[in-house]
Amino acid sequence: MDFNEASKKSIQIVENLKLALKGKDEVCALSTAALLSGGHLLIEDVPGVGKTTLAHGIALSIDASFKRIQFTSDLLPSDVIGVTIYNQKKGEFEFRHGPIFSNVVLADEINRATPKTQSALLEAMNEKQVSVENLTYELPSPFFIVATQNPLEFAGTFPLPESQLDRFSMRLKIGYPTSEVEKEILSSASTSKASPLKAVVSGDDIAKMQEAISTVHVEEDLSNLIVEIIEATRHHDEISIGASPRGSIYLYRSAQALALIRERDFLTPDDILDVAIPVLSHRISSTLSAQTGRGQNEEVLRDILTKTKIPV
Amino acid sequence: MSFNWYIRTVTIALVSVGFMATLLIEEVGWGFKAGCLFATVITGYLFVKRPPKFSHLLWNIIAVIIFAVFISDYILLSKDLIASGSKFLMVLVALKLLDVNTRRDFLLLFTIIIFEVLAAAASTVSPLFFAVLCLFIITSIWAMMIFNLKRDHEEWSKQSSSEVTLPKSLFGAPFIAVTGGITIASVLITFILFMIIPRMSVGFFNIKSLDTIKTTAFSDTVKLGELGTIKLDPTIVMRIELPESSELVRKKRPLHMKGATLDTYDGINWKRTLFKREKVTRTRMSVFEHLGRKNRDAIRQDIMLEPVNSTVLFALPDWNRIEGGFIRLFNDRGDAIRVPTVPYRKTKYSVWSTPDGIIEDTLNEQDMMAYLALPEKTELIMALAKEVTTNMTEDIDKARAIEAHLKGNYGYSLTTKKGEGETPLNDFLFYTKQGYCEQYATAMAIMLRTIDIPSRLVTGYLEGQWNPFGDYYVVRQQDAHSWVEAYIKDLGWVTFDPTANSGLINAFSYSKLTMYMDTLIWRWNRHIINYSFEDQVSGTKGIESRISALIKTIKSFSSDIKTNSKKRGNLLLIVLLIPITAVMVIFYINRSKKRKHPDKTPLFYLKMLAVIKKDNGMERLDHETPRAFAERTGIMEVTELTDIFEKIRYGNKGLEYKSDTIPGLMEKLLINKAKPA
């Protein structure tokens, strides 16, 4: 798939998402970028702002297998991955594929599950494979997890471990809609149910688009800019743990994906700055976050970005 | 702006600088200068307006005619190459402006202007010349840049005949600052390097001065009459500065720069027979002192001696201290300073002498014998001496009487005739009664000896000519002289010069120009070629002593502060000023750092930023992306230019990527004064 075709398809996805999530163009573009960067997406916000709607929208936009797992505190790893059962007819043990064996998996309210179940996702998210009882099962390609979660201060949640958070390409916040958009939402909600989305790309397309973003040209100074930002998170006074190399890879790939969505075959500093906060905010540990809440990470990152010189 | 506009501008600038240089030429009258200015302004105006069609042949003919006029002016009227040459050049520039079309014409004009600057360099002493020279260097750098750009451009676009427009700001403040800065910095660096780089004792420059001035007048044997032949030789032998002396000392002429002394006269030749010499004590590096003599009221002489074929160092008599880059020095029995070997290069040294002081040297028996030895056939001479000194008891009076007798009764002549006397000396004293310094001196020395006063012949130089441009004496071969030293009890060796006054006056006079040129040569030799390790050391010492003086003042100042409230206020002011200056310097450095940009940034974008800053007062912040800045300005052209900029800067197009829309957009931006849409 050449660049122009990939770019067109990516725009179709974004347009499709905009139908589901009104007034949140940037979020739609960013979540598409997350999809194309080859990582996974974590949507974090208070209940009712459209997390599941967005996740569902992404899933529906792709003509591929889709499973939704509602995470609860009593969900077991086998409920996600699958179980081995004894087939009496054949007289042997047989693996029953769990819901994770799909192209798109919606992990709803992921932080409601116990750490045990959450960590069952670990291997799947990074290696795109699942190991059960000495046997390894390949996951289908493309494989994309969209997880949603409520912010930590809500009761009955288990915070995701850092290792797992790091495996998400982006953590997005949706935020409340503007009053105009809210009115629009009300009117459409009263008249009819949200029109079901149509799939605009196939699973194969997604895999090809993921390859196509590699063709986006990144000027040397801009790679340096990425490194500079990552380095800054590691040396900032208010950050105890900085971003990992995986973070810089995702920053690079996500920025390329955003450039593709913006129909540009080269990166600009804007692409990097626009993805920096969603890509990095869940990868760093602010020294103050324990006291003042998670919003602190974004603040620190914004501070870093205003201190970074843009190469012109 | 087109190339032609720039070429015209730079040409006018060069012509102006050339004219400024000619203003400094003293040989050309102000009337002529004014006339030429008028003519140049008119032709310059024609040149700027539109180059008029002017036949090349006609120009050549006129140039030849002017050249002929110049030649005849030089031969018949002014006889001064600089005067008529610079007039010729000035007229030529005014005329050439009418015929500047091709590259060669510019080159010719450029060459004429170089010659104008050279003529000014040869003529003027004014420090303004340095400014003109700097201007000339800067403008010629511009000219070369413009011509190179033009040539490159022509080669690059041989097919397209369209003229390229250049930004008007090519000659803006940064351009001028950079070229001017580079010029001044390179001059300064050259100067500093020159002062700092360690000296080798023999450099390239010295090869030329390996030739020594041939003279036998200072060897150990001098034939009577030898000095006469060099009395017409204008070769410069040395230059003398009297740096610590008042006008009074300088006026007390003649100065007798003593060279060798000769003790024995055999009737024809003077010889040196007392060869014993003493090593002069070196008290410090390059400082030699005669420890037996007092250094009070000494006259300091700074001497730059050309290589003379002799080991003698010239100085006023009765020296007591010498400074110079010597390893060893000797003092011979005749109290002449000698170096171990004949120097083959210019020698620079300083001597302190007290010629009027009383220096008691004791003579041993051997010396006494030599200084009283008489040649044959001196009976007549003795009679004359006794006659002159009748009724006198003191040696000093006798000697003065003999000096006065010779001075008063004998004529000065460079050509000596053979008389009827038995010896050359008798010829002079009793028959021809005409001679030159050597004969006078010999006569006096022998007359003194006949009446038992020890005496010796001294050869050396008179002070020569005063050069008011450089404040020094120029001593030439023709200033060679000989005189007498007599040993007077209680006074030591006393100098007598019996030569008639007419013999002391120089036969030649030199023009001011010659003197000025000599000043230049001397300065070059003194400060550049002979800039030695000693000078470096003394320069460093000077800095050191100034620093220690400064520290002293600071110390005394700080002790004053405790008592004086006004000074305390001053100190407070200084203490406040220092950090403010430091902050300003840091701020400036940061600013200039900010301005630095890698070559990756396309020029038009920088220019766009400058325009917006100037017109709208908006500046891109360091952390602001170009896109964000474009949106902040809200100017459509800026957004469009940013699109192109991003393609060039961040895309893989590179700097070669050309967009036809850039000039148009820039023009719009300038016309609309960058008003937000």
PDB file of C-alpha atoms in Angstrom, chain A residues 215 217-222 224-225 264-271 273 304-312, chain B residues 594 597-598 600-602 605-606 609 620-628 643 645-652:
ATOM      1  CA  THR A 215       7.805   5.678   4.903  1.00  0.00           C
ATOM      2  CA  HIS A 217      10.332  10.970   6.406  1.00  0.00           C
ATOM      3  CA  VAL A 218      11.792  12.078   9.729  1.00  0.00           C
ATOM      4  CA  GLU A 219      14.365  14.810   9.522  1.00  0.00           C
ATOM      5  CA  GLU A 220      17.445  14.212  11.667  1.00  0.00           C
ATOM      6  CA  ASP A 221      16.805  17.243  13.848  1.00  0.00           C
ATOM      7  CA  LEU A 222      13.327  15.931  14.607  1.00  0.00           C
ATOM      8  CA  ASN A 224      16.949  14.521  17.926  1.00  0.00           C
ATOM      9  CA  LEU A 225      13.972  16.486  19.203  1.00  0.00           C
ATOM     10  CA  ARG A 264       2.061  14.620   5.012  1.00  0.00           C
ATOM     11  CA  ASP A 265       4.888  12.300   3.991  1.00  0.00           C
ATOM     12  CA  PHE A 266       7.266  13.972   6.428  1.00  0.00           C
ATOM     13  CA  LEU A 267       7.228  14.750  10.100  1.00  0.00           C
ATOM     14  CA  THR A 268       6.906  18.251  11.534  1.00  0.00           C
ATOM     15  CA  PRO A 269       7.537  19.298  15.121  1.00  0.00           C
ATOM     16  CA  ASP A 270       3.774  19.723  15.534  1.00  0.00           C
ATOM     17  CA  ASP A 271       3.246  15.983  15.070  1.00  0.00           C
ATOM     18  CA  LEU A 273       4.272  17.811  20.254  1.00  0.00           C
ATOM     19  CA  ILE A 304       9.193  20.047  29.530  1.00  0.00           C
ATOM     20  CA  LEU A 305       7.683  20.893  26.157  1.00  0.00           C
ATOM     21  CA  THR A 306       7.765  24.625  26.800  1.00  0.00           C
ATOM     22  CA  LYS A 307      11.441  24.296  27.625  1.00  0.00           C
ATOM     23  CA  THR A 308      12.323  22.325  24.520  1.00  0.00           C
ATOM     24  CA  LYS A 309      13.731  24.266  21.588  1.00  0.00           C
ATOM     25  CA  ILE A 310      12.093  23.491  18.304  1.00  0.00           C
ATOM     26  CA  PRO A 311      14.615  23.152  15.490  1.00  0.00           C
ATOM     27  CA  VAL A 312      13.851  25.512  12.634  1.00  0.00           C
TER      28      VAL A 312
ATOM     29  CA  LYS B 594      19.993  32.688  19.444  1.00  0.00           C
ATOM     30  CA  HIS B 597      21.175  29.143  12.932  1.00  0.00           C
ATOM     31  CA  PRO B 598      22.352  26.105  11.068  1.00  0.00           C
ATOM     32  CA  LYS B 600      19.465  24.006   7.201  1.00  0.00           C
ATOM     33  CA  THR B 601      17.093  26.904   7.653  1.00  0.00           C
ATOM     34  CA  PRO B 602      15.953  28.399   4.360  1.00  0.00           C
ATOM     35  CA  TYR B 605      11.930  31.861   6.425  1.00  0.00           C
ATOM     36  CA  LEU B 606      14.447  33.799   8.484  1.00  0.00           C
ATOM     37  CA  LEU B 609      10.545  36.064  10.751  1.00  0.00           C
ATOM     38  CA  ARG B 620       8.671  32.976  17.348  1.00  0.00           C
ATOM     39  CA  LEU B 621       9.285  31.488  20.771  1.00  0.00           C
ATOM     40  CA  ASP B 622      11.937  28.833  21.125  1.00  0.00           C
ATOM     41  CA  HIS B 623       9.459  26.124  21.997  1.00  0.00           C
ATOM     42  CA  GLU B 624       6.933  27.206  19.434  1.00  0.00           C
ATOM     43  CA  THR B 625       6.606  25.186  16.270  1.00  0.00           C
ATOM     44  CA  PRO B 626       6.592  27.123  12.996  1.00  0.00           C
ATOM     45  CA  ARG B 627       3.004  26.031  12.467  1.00  0.00           C
ATOM     46  CA  ALA B 628       1.915  27.256  15.861  1.00  0.00           C
ATOM     47  CA  ASP B 643       3.883  25.280   4.394  1.00  0.00           C
ATOM     48  CA  PHE B 645       9.215  26.041   4.873  1.00  0.00           C
ATOM     49  CA  GLU B 646       8.082  22.773   6.427  1.00  0.00           C
ATOM     50  CA  LYS B 647       8.501  20.983   3.125  1.00  0.00           C
ATOM     51  CA  ILE B 648      12.040  22.286   2.791  1.00  0.00           C
ATOM     52  CA  ARG B 649      13.096  22.073   6.374  1.00  0.00           C
ATOM     53  CA  TYR B 650      11.449  18.874   7.582  1.00  0.00           C
ATOM     54  CA  GLY B 651      10.536  17.141   4.351  1.00  0.00           C
ATOM     55  CA  ASN B 652      13.126  15.343   2.286  1.00  0.00           C
TER      56      ASN B 652
END
